[in-house]
Short mmCIF file of C-alpha atoms in Angstrom, two decimals:
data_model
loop_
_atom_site.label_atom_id
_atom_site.label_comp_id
_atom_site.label_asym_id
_atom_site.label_seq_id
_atom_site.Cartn_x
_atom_site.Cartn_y
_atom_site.Cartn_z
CA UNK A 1 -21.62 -71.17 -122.08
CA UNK A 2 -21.68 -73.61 -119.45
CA UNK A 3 -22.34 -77.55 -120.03
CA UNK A 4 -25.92 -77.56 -119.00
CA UNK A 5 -27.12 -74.39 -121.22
CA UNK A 6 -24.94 -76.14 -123.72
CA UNK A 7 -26.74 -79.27 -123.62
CA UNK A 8 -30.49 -77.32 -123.43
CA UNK A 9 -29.02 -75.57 -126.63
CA UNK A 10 -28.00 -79.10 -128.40
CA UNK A 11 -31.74 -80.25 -127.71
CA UNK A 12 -33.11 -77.65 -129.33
CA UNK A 13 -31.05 -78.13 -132.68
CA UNK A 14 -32.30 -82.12 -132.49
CA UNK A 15 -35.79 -81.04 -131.87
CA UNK A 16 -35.81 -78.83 -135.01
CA UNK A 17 -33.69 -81.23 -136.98
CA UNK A 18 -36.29 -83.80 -135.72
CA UNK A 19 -39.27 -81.40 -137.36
CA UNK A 20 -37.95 -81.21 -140.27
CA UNK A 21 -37.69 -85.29 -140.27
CA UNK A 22 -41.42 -85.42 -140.95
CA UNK A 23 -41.18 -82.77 -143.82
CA UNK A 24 -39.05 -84.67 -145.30
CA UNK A 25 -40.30 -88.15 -144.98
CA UNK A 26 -43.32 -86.52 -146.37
CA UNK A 27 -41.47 -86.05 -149.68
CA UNK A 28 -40.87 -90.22 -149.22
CA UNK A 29 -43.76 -91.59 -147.96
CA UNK A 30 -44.67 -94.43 -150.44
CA UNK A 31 -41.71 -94.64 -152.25
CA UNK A 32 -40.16 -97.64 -150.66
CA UNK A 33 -41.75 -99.48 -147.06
CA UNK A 34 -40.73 -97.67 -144.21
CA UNK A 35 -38.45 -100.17 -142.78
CA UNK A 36 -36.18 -100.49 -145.47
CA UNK A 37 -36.21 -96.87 -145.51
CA UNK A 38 -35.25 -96.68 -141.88
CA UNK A 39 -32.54 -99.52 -142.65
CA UNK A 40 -30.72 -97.13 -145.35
CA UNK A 41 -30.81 -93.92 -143.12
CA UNK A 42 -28.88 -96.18 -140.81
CA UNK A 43 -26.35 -98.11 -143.36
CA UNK A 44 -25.65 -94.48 -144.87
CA UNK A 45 -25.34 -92.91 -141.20
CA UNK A 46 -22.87 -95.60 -140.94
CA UNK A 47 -21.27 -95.29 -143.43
CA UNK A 48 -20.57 -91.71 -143.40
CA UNK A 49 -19.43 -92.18 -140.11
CA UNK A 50 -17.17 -94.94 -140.36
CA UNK A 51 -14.12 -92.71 -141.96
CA UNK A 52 -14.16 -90.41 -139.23
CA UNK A 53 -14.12 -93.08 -136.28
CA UNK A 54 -11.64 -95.61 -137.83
CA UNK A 55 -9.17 -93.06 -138.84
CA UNK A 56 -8.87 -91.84 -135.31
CA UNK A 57 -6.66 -93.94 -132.73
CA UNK A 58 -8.39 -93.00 -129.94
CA UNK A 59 -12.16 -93.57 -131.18
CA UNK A 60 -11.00 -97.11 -132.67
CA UNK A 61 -9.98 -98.18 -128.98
CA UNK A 62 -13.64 -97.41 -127.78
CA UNK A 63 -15.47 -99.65 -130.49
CA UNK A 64 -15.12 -102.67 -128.25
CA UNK A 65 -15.73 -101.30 -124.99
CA UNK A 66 -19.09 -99.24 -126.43
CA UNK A 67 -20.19 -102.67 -129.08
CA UNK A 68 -22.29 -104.20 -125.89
CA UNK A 69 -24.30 -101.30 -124.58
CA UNK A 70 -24.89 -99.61 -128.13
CA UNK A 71 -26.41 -103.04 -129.11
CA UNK A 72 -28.59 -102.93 -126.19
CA UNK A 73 -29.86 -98.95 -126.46
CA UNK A 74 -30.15 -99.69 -130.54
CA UNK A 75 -32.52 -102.55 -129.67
CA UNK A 76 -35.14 -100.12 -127.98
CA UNK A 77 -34.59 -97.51 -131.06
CA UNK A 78 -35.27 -100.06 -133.64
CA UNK A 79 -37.94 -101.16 -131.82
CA UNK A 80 -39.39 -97.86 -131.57
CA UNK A 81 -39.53 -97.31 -135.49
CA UNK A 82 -40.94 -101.02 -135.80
CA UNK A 83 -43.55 -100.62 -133.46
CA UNK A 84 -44.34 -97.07 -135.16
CA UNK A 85 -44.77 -98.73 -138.51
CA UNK A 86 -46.72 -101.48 -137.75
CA UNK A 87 -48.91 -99.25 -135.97
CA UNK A 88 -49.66 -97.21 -138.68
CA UNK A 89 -51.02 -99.77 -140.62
CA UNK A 90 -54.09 -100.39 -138.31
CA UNK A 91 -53.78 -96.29 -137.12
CA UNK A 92 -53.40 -92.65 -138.37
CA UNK A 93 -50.39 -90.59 -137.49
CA UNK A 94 -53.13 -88.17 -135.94
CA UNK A 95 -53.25 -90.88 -133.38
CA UNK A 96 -49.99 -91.26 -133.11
CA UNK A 97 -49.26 -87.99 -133.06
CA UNK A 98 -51.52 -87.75 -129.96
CA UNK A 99 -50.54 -90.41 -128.12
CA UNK A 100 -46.55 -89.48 -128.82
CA UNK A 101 -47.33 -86.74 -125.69
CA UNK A 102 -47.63 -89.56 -123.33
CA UNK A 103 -43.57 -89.89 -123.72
CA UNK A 104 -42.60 -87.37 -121.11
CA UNK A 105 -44.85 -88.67 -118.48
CA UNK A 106 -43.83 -92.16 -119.40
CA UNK A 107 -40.40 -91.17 -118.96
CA UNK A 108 -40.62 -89.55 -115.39
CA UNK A 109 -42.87 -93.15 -114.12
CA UNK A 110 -39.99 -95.04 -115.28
CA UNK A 111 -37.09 -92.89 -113.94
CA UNK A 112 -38.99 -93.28 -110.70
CA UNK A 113 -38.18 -96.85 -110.76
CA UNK A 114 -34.90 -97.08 -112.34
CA UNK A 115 -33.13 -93.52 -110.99
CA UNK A 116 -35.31 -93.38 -107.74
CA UNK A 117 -36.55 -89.97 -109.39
CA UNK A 118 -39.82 -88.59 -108.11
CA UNK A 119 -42.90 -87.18 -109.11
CA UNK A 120 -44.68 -84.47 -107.28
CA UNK A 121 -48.30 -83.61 -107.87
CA UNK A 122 -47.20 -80.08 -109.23
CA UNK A 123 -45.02 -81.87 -112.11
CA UNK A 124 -48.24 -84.27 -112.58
CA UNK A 125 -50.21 -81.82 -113.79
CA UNK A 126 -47.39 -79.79 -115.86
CA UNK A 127 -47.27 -83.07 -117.88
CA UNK A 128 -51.24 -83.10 -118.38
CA UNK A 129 -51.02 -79.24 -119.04
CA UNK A 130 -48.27 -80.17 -121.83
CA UNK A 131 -50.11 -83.00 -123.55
CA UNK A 132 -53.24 -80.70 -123.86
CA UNK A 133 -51.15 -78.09 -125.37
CA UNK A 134 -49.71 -80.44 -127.83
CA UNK A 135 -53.21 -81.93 -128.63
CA UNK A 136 -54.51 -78.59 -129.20
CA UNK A 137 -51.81 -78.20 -131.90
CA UNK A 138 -51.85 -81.53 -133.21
CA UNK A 139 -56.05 -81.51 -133.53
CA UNK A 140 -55.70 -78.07 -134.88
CA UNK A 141 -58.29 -76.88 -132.55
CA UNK A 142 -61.09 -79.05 -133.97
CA UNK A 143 -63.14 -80.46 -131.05
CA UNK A 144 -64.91 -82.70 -133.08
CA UNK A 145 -61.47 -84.70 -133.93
CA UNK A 146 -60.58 -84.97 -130.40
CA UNK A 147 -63.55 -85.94 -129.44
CA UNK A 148 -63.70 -88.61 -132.05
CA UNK A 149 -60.32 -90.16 -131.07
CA UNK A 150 -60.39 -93.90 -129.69
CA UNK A 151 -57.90 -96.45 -129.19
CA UNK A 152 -57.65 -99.21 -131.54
CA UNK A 153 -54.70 -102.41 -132.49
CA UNK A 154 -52.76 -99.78 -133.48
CA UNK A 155 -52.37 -97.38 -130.79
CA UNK A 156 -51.34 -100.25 -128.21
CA UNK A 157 -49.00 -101.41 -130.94
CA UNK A 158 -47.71 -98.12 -130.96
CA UNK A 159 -48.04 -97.32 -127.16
CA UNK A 160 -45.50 -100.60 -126.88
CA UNK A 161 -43.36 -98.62 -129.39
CA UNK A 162 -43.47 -95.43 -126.95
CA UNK A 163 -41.91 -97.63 -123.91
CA UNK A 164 -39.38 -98.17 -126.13
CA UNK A 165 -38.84 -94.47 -127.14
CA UNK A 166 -38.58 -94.27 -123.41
CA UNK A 167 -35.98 -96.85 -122.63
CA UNK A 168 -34.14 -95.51 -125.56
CA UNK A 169 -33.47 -92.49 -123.87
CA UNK A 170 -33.61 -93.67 -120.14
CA UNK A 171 -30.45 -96.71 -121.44
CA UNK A 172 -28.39 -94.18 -122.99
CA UNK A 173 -28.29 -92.29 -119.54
CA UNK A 174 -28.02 -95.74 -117.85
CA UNK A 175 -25.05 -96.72 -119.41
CA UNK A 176 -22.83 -94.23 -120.65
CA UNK A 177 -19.59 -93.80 -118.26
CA UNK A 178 -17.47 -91.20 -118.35
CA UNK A 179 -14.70 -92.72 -120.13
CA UNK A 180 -17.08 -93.34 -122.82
CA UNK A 181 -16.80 -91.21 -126.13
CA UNK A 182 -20.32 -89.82 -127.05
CA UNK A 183 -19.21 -90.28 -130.90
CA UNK A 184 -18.52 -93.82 -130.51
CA UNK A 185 -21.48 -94.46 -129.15
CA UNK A 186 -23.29 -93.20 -131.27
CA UNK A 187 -21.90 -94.63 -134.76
CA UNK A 188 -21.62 -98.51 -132.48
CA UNK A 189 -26.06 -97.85 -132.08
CA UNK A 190 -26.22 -96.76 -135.62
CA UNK A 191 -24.53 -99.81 -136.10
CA UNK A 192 -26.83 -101.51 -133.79
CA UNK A 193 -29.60 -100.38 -135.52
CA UNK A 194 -28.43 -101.46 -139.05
CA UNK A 195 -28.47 -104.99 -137.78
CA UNK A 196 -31.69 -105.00 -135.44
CA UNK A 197 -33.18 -103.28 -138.65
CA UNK A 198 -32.29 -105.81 -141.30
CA UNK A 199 -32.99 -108.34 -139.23
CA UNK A 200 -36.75 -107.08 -138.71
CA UNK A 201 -36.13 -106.64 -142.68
CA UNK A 202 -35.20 -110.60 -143.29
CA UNK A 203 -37.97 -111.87 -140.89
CA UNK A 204 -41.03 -109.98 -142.23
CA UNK A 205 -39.35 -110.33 -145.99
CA UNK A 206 -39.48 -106.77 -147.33
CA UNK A 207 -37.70 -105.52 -150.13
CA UNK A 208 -35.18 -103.39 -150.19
CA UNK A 209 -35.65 -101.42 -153.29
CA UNK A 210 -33.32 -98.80 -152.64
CA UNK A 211 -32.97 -98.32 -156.24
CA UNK A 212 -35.74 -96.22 -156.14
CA UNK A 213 -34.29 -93.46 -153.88
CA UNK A 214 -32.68 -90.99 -156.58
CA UNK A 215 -32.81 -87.84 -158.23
CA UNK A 216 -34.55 -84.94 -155.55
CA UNK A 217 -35.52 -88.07 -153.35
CA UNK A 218 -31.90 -88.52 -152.52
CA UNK A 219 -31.17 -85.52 -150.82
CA UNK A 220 -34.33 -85.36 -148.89
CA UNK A 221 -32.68 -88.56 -147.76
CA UNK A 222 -29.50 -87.32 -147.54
CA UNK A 223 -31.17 -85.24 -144.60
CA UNK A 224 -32.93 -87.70 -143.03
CA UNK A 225 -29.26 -89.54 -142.96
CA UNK A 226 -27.08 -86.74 -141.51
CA UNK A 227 -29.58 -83.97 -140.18
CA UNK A 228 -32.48 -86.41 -138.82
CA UNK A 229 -30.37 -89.36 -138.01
CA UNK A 230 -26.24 -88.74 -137.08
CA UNK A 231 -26.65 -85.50 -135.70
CA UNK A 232 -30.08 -85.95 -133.68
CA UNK A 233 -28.80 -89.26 -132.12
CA UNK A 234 -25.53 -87.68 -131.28
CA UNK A 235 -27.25 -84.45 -130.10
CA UNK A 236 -29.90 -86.52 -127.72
CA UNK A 237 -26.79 -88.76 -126.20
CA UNK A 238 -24.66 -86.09 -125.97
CA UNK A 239 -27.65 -83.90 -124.05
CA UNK A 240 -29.06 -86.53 -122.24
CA UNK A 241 -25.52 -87.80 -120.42
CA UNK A 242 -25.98 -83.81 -119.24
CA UNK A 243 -29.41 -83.61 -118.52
CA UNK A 244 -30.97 -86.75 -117.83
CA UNK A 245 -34.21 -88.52 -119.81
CA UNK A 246 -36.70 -86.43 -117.61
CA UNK A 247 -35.58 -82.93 -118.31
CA UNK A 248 -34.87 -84.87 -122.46
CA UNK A 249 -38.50 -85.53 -122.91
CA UNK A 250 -39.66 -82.37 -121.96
CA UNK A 251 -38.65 -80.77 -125.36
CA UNK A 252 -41.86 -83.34 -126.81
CA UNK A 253 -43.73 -81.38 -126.30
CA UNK A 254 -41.89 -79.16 -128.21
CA UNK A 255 -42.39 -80.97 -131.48
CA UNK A 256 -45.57 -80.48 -132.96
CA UNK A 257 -44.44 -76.42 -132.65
CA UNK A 258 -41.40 -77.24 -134.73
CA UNK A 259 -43.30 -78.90 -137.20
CA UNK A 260 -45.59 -75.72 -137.71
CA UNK A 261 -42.98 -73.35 -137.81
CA UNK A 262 -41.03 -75.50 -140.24
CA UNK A 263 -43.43 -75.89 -142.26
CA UNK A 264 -44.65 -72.03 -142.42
CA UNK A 265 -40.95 -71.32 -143.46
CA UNK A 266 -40.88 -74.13 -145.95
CA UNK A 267 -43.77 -74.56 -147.38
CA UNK A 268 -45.25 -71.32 -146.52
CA UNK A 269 -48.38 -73.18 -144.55
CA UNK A 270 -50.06 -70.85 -141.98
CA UNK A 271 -50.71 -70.97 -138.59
CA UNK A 272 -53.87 -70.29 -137.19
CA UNK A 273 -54.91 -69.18 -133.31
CA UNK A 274 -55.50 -72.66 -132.12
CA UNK A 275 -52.11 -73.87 -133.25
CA UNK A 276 -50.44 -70.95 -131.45
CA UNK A 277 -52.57 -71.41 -128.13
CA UNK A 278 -51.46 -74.88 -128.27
CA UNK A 279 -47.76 -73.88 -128.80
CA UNK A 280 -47.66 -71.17 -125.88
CA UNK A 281 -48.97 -74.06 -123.52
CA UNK A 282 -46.62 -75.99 -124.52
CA UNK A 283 -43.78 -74.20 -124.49
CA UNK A 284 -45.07 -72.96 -121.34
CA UNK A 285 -45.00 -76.73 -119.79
CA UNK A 286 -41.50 -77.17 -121.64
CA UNK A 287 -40.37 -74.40 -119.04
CA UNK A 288 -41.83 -75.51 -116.02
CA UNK A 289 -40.75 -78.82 -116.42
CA UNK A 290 -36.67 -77.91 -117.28
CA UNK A 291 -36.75 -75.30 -114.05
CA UNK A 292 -38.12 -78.18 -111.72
CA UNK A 293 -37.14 -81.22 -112.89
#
């Protein structure tokens, strides 16, 4: 398998792995306030990971060198969930859920900038062709609901929180190196996170409560922690060093797909036509967008 199917095939795995995020943060929602919650998927990322880099010579000799940039790409990931969580308080994850299709695009206007990337008119309208594919799914076909949606605080607070999403994965291509160790760097942003996280934590005074996560809530954690959290981060850096943020984002679109098949096999939820016209166009816009990117 060569490196670049490779990577396509690690994207994949995080996209799923990312799906089945929401299933399980389903099974949480309003146990303890999202930020905390976000704050112990990173302490027990770290903490599982900490055995594994400190015990090895040659990953301890990296911590240093990676501390800097991790603390920088961890900024824009912990701003992304803070930005998402303050959003929904004035929005509804339908909204956000819509407006989460803009990433891609976002991405490529950025990489124009920063990787003197460019944007044809063909790839313009693949993106547009993707994000109505997505809606479709996301709106389950209802015209009504789409035609109902509106920005409010919310959805800017949470458009701010997509830029992030977007440096997030733009920095991590920016500044890995090749001497860098793609494990490393992703415990030292874990890391990161744990302290952009509790400081967020300390300045808008929320409680832990922490205490409250046991019995079947623990191991829908205990995903979050290593399927939703170590192995997606690890997955995205170790795709996007490969692939680039461009040809990254394009698997977005991807999502809302995941979700639905997830949640058929799960939770035995079916899927009806609209969801599965919106998941050939996307899919279809996936495609395009990895073969010309």
């Amino acid at each position: 398998m060569s490196t670049t199917l490779k990577a396509h095939f690690l994207v994949m795995m995080a996209t799923f792995l990312v799906a089945g995020s929401f299933i399980a943060s389903a099974k949480l929602s309003g146990v303890i306030d999202p930020i905390s919650l976000t704050l112990f998927r990173f302490v027990f990322a770290t903490v599982i990971l900490a055995p594994v880099i400190f015990l090895n010579k040659n990953y301890r000799s990296k911590i240093r060198q990676s501390f800097p940039k991790a603390m920088k790409i961890s900024l824009f990931y912990s701003l992304y969930f803070i930005g998402l969580f303050k959003s929904l308080e004035y929005t509804t994850a339908l909204n956000t859920g819509t407006l989460f299709t803009l990433t891609p695009l976002l991405t490529a206007v950025l990489a124009v900038f920063i990787f003197k990337q460019k944007i044809t008119i063909f790839q313009l309208s693949v993106y547009i062709t993707g994000m109505i594919g997505t809606c479709i799914v996301v709106f389950k076909g209802d015209l009504g609901l789409l035609l109902n949606f509106s920005l409010n605080a919310g959805d800017i607070i949470f458009l701010s929180a997509l830029i992030a999403m977007v440096l997030y994965v733009i920095s991590v291509k920016y500044f890995y190196r090749e001497d860098d160790e793609v494990l490393v760097l992703t415990f030292m942003t874990l890391v990161g996170g744990c302290i952009w996280m509790g400081a967020a934590l300390n300045i808008v005074d929320i409680p832990l409560q922490w205490y409250r996560i046991k019995g079947e809530l623990f191991f829908y954690m205990a995903y979050l922690t290593v399927g939703a959290t170590i192995f997606t981060v690890y997955l995205y850096q170790k795709a996007t060093v490969v692939l680039g943020p461009k040809k990254l984002t394009a698997y977005v679109y991807l999502n809302p797909a995941a979700v639905v098949v997830l949640d058929l096999i799960f939770n035995q939820n079916g899927i009806n036509l609209y969801a599965v016209i919106g998941i050939l166009i996307s899919s279809f816009a996936t495609i395009i967008l990895l073969a010309k990117s």
